[in-house]
XYZ file of C-alpha atoms in Angstrom:
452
model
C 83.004 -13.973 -27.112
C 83.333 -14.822 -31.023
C 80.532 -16.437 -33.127
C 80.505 -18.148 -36.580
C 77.834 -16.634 -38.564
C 77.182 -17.496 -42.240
C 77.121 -15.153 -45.295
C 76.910 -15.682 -49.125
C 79.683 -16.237 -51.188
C 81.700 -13.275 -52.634
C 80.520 -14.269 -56.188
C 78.703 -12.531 -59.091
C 75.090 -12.175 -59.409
C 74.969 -14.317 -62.480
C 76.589 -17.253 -60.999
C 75.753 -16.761 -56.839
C 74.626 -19.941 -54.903
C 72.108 -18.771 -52.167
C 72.964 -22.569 -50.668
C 77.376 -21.770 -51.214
C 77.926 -20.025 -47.656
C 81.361 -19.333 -45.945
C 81.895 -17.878 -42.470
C 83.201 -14.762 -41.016
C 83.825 -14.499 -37.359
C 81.434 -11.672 -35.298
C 81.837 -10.573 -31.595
C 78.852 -10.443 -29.283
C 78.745 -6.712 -29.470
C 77.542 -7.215 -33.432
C 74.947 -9.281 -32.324
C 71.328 -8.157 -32.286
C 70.183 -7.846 -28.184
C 66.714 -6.829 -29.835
C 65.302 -10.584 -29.080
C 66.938 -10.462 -25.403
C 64.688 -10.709 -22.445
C 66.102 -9.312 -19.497
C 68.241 -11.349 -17.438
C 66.074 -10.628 -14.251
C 62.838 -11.812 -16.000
C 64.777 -14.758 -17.555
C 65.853 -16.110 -14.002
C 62.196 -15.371 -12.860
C 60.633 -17.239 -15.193
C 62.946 -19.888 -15.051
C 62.879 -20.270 -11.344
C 59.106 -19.924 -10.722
C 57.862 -20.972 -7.971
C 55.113 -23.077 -8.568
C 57.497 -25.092 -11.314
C 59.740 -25.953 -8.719
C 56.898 -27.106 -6.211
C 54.999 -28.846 -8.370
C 58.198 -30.863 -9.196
C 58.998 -31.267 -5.856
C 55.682 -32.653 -4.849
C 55.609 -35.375 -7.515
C 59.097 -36.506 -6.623
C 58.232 -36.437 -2.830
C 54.707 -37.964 -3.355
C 53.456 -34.987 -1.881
C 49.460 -34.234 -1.734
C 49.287 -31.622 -3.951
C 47.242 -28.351 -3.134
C 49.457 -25.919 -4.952
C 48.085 -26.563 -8.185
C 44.909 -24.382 -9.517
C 42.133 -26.952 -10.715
C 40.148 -29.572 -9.495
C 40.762 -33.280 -9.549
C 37.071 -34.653 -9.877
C 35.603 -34.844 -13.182
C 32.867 -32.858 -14.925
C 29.618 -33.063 -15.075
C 28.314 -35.547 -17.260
C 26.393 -33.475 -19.821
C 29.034 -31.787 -21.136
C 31.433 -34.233 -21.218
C 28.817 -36.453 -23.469
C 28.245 -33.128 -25.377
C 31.667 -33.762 -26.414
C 31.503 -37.362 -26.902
C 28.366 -36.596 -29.099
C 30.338 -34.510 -31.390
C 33.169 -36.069 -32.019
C 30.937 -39.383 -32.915
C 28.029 -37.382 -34.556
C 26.952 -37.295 -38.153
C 28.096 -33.366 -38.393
C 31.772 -33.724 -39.775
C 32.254 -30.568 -40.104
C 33.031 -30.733 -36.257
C 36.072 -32.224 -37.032
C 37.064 -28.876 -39.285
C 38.096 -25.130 -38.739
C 35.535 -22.974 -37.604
C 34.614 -19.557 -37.826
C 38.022 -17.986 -36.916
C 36.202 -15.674 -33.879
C 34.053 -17.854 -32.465
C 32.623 -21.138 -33.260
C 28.836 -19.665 -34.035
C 26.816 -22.242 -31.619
C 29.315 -21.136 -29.011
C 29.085 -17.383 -29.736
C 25.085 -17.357 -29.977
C 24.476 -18.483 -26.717
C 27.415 -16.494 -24.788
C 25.447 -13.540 -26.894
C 22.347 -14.719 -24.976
C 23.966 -15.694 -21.502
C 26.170 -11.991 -21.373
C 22.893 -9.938 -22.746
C 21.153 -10.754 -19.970
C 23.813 -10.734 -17.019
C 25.541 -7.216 -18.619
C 21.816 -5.883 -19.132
C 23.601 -5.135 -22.541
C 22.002 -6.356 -26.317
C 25.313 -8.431 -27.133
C 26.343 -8.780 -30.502
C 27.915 -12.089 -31.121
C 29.869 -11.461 -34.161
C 31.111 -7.894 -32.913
C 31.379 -7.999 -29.530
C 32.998 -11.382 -28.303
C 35.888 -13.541 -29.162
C 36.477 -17.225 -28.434
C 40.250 -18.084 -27.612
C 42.383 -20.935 -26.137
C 41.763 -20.462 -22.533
C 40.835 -17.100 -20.637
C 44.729 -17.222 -20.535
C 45.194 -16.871 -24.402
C 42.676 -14.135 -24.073
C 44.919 -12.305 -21.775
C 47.497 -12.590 -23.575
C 46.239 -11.336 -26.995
C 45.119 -8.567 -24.940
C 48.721 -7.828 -23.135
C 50.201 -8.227 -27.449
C 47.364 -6.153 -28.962
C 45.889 -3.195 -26.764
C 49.089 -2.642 -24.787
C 51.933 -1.408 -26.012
C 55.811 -0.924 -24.927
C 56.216 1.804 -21.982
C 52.656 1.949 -20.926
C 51.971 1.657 -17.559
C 48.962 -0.944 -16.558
C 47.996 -0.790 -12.670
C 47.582 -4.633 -11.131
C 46.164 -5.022 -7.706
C 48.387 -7.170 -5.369
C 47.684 -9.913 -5.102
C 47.771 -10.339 -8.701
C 47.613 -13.303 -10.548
C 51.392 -14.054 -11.544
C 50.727 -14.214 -15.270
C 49.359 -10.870 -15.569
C 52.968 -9.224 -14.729
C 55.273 -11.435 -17.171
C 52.808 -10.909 -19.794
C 53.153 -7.217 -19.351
C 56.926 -7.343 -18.891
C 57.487 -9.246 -21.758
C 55.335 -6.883 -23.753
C 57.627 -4.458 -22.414
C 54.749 -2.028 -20.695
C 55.325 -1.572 -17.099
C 53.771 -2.552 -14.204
C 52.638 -0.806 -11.213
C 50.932 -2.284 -8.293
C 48.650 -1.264 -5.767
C 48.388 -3.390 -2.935
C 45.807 -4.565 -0.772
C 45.742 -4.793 2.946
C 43.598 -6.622 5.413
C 42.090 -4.862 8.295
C 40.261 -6.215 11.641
C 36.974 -5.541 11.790
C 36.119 -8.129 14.367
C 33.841 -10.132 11.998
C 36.804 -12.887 11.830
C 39.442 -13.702 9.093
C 38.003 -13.181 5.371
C 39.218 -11.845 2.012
C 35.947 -9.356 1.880
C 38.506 -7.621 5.052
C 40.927 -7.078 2.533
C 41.111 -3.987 0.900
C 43.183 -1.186 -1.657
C 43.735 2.533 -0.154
C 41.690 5.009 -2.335
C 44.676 7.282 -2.484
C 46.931 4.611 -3.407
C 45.042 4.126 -6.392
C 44.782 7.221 -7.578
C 48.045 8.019 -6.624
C 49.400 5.333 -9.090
C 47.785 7.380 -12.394
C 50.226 8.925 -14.508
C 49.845 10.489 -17.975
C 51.427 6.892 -18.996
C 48.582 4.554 -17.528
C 47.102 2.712 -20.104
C 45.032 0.289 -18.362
C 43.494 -1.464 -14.786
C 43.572 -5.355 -14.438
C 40.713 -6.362 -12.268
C 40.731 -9.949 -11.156
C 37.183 -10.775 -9.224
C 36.753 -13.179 -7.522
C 40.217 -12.570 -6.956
C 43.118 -15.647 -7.303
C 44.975 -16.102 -4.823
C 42.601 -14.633 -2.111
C 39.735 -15.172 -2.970
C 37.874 -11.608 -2.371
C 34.735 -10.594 -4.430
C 35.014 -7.131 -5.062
C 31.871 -5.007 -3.603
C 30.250 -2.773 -5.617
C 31.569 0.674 -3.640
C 34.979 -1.002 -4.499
C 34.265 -1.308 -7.781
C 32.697 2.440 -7.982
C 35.532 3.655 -7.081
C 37.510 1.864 -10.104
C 35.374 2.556 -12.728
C 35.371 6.368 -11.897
C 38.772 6.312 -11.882
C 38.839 4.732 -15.134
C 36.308 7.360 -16.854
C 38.119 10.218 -15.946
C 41.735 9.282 -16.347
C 40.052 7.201 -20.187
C 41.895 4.406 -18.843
C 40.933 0.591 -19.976
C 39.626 -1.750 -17.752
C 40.798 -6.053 -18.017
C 38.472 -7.306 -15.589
C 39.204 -11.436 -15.161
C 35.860 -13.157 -14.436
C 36.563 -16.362 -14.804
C 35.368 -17.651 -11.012
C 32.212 -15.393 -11.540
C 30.096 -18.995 -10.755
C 32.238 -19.822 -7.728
C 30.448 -17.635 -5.336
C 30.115 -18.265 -2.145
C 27.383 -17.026 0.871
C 25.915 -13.951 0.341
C 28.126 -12.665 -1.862
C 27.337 -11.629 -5.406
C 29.280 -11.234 -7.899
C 28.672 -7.655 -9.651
C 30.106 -7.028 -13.101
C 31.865 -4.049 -13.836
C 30.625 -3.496 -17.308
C 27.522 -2.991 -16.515
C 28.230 0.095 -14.636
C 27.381 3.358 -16.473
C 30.403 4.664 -18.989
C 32.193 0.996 -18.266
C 31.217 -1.270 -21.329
C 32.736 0.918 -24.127
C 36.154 0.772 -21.981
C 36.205 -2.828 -20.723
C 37.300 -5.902 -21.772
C 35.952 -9.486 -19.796
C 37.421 -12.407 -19.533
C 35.485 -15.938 -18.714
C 36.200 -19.616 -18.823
C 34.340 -22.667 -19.835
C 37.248 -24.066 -17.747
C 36.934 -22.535 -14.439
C 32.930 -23.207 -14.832
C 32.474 -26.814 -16.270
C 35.361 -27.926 -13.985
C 36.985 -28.750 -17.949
C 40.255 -26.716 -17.299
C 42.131 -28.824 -19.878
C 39.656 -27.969 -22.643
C 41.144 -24.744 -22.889
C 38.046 -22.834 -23.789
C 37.848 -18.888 -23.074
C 36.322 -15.823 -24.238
C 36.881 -12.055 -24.030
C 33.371 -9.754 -23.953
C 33.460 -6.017 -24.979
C 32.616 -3.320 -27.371
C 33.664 -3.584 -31.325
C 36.231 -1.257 -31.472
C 38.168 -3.424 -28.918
C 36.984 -7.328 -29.722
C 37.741 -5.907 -33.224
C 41.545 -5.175 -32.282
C 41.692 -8.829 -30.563
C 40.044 -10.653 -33.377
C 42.541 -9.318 -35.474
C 45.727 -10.554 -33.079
C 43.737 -13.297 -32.937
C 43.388 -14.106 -36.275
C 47.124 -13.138 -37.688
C 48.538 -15.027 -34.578
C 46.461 -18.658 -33.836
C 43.798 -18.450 -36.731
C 40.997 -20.161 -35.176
C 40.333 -22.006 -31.791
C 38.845 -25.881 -31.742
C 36.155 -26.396 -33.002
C 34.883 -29.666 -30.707
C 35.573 -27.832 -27.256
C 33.535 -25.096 -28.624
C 30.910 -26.827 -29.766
C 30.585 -28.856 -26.331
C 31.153 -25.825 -24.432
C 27.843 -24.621 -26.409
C 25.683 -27.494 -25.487
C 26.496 -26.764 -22.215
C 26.209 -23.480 -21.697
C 22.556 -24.137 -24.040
C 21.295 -26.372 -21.193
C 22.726 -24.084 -18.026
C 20.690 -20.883 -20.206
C 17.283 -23.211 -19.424
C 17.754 -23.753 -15.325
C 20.620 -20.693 -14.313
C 19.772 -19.691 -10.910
C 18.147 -23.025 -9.943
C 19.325 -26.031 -8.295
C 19.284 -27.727 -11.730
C 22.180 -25.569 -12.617
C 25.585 -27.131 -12.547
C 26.769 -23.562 -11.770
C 24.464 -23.528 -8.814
C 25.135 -27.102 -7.182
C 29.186 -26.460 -8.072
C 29.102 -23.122 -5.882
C 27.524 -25.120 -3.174
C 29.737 -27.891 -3.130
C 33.129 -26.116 -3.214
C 31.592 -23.920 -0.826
C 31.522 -27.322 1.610
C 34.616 -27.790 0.935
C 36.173 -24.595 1.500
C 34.615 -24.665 5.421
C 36.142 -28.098 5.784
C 39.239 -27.048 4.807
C 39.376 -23.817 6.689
C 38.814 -25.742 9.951
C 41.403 -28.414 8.593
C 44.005 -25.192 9.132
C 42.690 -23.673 11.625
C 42.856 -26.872 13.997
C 46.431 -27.522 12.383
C 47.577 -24.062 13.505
C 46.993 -21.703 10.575
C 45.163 -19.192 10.464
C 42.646 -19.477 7.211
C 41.247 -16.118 5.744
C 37.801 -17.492 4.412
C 37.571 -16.600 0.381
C 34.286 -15.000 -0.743
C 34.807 -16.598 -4.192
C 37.456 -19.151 -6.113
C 39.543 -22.032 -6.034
C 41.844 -20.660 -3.151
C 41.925 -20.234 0.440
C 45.083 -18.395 2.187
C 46.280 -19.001 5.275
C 48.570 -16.890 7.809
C 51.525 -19.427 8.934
C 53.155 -16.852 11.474
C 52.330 -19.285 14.576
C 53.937 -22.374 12.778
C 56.760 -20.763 10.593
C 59.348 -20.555 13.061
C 59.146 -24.072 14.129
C 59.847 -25.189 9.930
C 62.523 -22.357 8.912
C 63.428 -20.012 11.993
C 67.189 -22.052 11.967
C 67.822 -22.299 8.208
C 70.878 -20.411 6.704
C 69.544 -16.342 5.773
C 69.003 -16.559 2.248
C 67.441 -14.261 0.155
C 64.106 -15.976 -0.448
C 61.128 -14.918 0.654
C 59.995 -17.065 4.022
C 56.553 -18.038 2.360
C 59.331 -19.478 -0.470
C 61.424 -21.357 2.561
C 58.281 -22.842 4.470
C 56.428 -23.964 1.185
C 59.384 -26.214 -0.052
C 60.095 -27.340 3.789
C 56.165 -28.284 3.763
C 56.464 -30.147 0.045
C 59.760 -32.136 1.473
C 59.141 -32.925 5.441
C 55.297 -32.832 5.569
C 54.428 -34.245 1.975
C 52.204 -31.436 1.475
C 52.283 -28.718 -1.594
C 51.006 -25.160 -0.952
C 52.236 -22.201 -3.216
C 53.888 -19.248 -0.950
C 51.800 -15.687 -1.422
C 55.018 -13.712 -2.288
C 54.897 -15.078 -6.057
C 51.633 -13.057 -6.009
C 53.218 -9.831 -5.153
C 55.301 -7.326 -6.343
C 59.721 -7.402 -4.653
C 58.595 -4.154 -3.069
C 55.058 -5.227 -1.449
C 57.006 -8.867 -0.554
C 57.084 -8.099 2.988
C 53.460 -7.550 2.799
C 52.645 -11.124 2.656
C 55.912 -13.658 3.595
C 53.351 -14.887 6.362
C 50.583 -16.321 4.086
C 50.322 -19.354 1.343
C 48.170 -20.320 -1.294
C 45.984 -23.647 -0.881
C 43.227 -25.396 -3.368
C 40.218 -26.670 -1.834
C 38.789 -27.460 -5.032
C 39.533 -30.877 -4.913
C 38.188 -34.460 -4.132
C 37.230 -35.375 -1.141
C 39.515 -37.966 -1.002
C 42.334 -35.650 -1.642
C 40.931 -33.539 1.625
C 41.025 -36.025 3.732
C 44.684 -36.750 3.218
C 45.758 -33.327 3.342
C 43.408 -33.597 6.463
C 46.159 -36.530 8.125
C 48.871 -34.466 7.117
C 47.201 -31.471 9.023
C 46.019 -33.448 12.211
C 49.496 -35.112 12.480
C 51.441 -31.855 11.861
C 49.263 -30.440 15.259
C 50.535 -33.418 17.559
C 54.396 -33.200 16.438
């Protein structure tokens, strides 16, 4: 293949026009591949999943569970905190901030994280504000990992974490987890990594773990044996942790959520994520921060800083407010993060016995948006006589759902690695964290797909 690419005139230094181009003609092979991202991740990325689903469910009308945040609004405070600062006499609101952290917002997450890590936080050293917990994640993938290390994900993983690695160009390696029966019913607490596994997947190229608790898509709050076992692995192989918080309000039962940096040798090796998002129900506001020791908020604040400058200054602001009146009732039924828990929890039992009565099996989440459901009883009745095709049946039944039943749910093998894919073509991915309006439809959809 032949390209036209530009180049200066043949003319003297004196009298050379830097505008004056002609042409020469180059073949592909001359071309720089440097910029090239494989073809493989290309067509991946292209083709994902959840792009094509959500499309499909808007042009089929479809109830929509497949996508990850909730359709109700916030709570009132903070969305007047916002109102009151973009209408209050401080103009400076409407300026850059401080290029780390806006300092209202950094104070209190100093305060909130000192207490919860059992750790004196400093806010200037030891946290960074970004666009989203997602932005975090990614200045962490461009900053503390580098081409050919290896970083260990636990399947399910959240799909972002592996393209952001890939395209970094470190590798990575997953360890899967599996359910067992215990007799105690279907839940995401029965779900669970091999030891050996784990420790098996350390090389002398393993830069890093990515912990994701609660865990999206399934919903499991890691114990604290579980987590033990991960930070001792970490201390002795020096490895650093990425633990992904940002559910730690969505808890549900008696299930706590523990924090892994507060474990003994942990803090100086771990990096957390959280999200004003995920906690104010404020997902487009696109407010995040990462928590950890200088030397590594230092490295981030840096990418930060050479790469988006500063986040908004508004959001953060709001976000401060917020988190300022949560500081003066956490724990209490005053707390928005209290009376959210219990309300998603509600819904997450309604819509577990929506599936079950439909014919699904629901594994109960601990923690989350999500709840995933087994569709081995019903799967053979939607794709058992298609054509054999090479995706994944979760794939197949998800876009049969979207099309004949009106009803979006995201298939579990997006989650996993091509290797562990077998592991989990039975299951899908549903939100619960919606209206209740929006439950009750997916309820008719449910009830009618039992009697035909």
């Amino acid at each position: 293949m032949l390209f036209r690419t530009p180049m200066l005139q043949n003319l003297s230094p004196r009298r050379r026009n830097p505008i004056a181009l002609s042409y020469r003609t180059v073949t592909a092979a001359e071309m720089s591949t440097n910029h090239v991202v494989s073809k493989s991740m290309q067509h991946r990325l292209a083709n994902d999943p959840m792009l094509v689903l959500n499309k499909m469910a808007s042009q089929n009308g479809s109830v929509n569970l497949g996508l990850g945040f909730p359709n109700f609004p916030p709570p009132n405070h903070i969305t007047q905190a916002l109102a009151d600062a973009a209408t209050g006499e401080n103009h400076m609101l409407h300026h850059y901030t401080r290029p780390y952290g806006h300092p209202r917002l950094v104070n209190i997450l100093a305060r909130l994280y000192s207490n919860l890590l059992s750790i004196s936080l400093d806010p200037l050293d030891h946290i960074l504000t970004t666009i989203g917990a997602f932005q975090g994640l990614s200045s962490i993938c461009q900053s503390l990992i580098h081409p050919g290390d290896e970083v260990i994900l636990l399947e399910p993983f959240y799909s972002p974490y592996r393209n952001m690695l890939e395209m970094r160009g470190a590798v990575p390696v997953f360890v899967p987890l599996r359910p067992y029966d215990d007799g105690s019913g279907q839940s995401s607490a029965n779900w669970v990594f091999d030891k050996a596994e784990l420790q098996n997947a350390v090389t002398n190229k393993t830069k890093a773990i990515f912990l994701n608790t609660p865990m999206n898509p399934l919903g499991k709050v890691f114990d604290r044996e579980e987590l033990l076992e991960i930070s001792d692995l970490c201390i002795k192989h020096n490895l650093l942790c990425v633990t992904d918080e940002v559910y730690e309000w969505l808890i549900y039962g008696r299930k706590q959520h523990i924090r892994i940096a507060s474990f003994p040798n942990m803090w100086e090796r771990t990096v957390t994520l959280g999200s004003a998002g995920k906690s104010f129900s404020v997902t487009g506001w696109k407010v995040g921060w990462c928590i950890g020791p200088k030397h590594l908020i230092k490295v981030l604040q840096n990418y930060h800083f050479s790469s988006i400058r500063t986040s908004p200054t508004i959001s953060q602001e709001a976000v401060a407010v917020a988190l300022e009146k949560e500081m003066l009732v956490l724990n209490t039924p005053e707390s928005y993060f209290y009376t959210l828990s219990k309300d998603m929890e509600g819904k997450r039992n309604r819509m577990c016995k929506y599936l079950d009565n439909a014919g699904f099996q629901a594994i109960t989440p601990d923690g989350g948006y999500y709840i995933i459901a087994d569709i081995s009883s019903i799967q053979a009745r939607s794709v058992g006589n298609e054509e054999k095709t090479d995706e994944a049946l979760d794939y197949r039944f998800a876009k049969w759902a979207v099309t004949e039943k009106k009803l979006c749910v995201l298939p579990m093998s997006i989650f996993y690695s091509e290797n562990h894919r077998h592991l989990c073509e039975k299951y899908v991915r549903i939100c619960f964290v919606k209206t209740d309006e929006t439950l009750e439809k997916a309820k008719e959809i449910l009830d009618d797909w039992k009697q035909n």
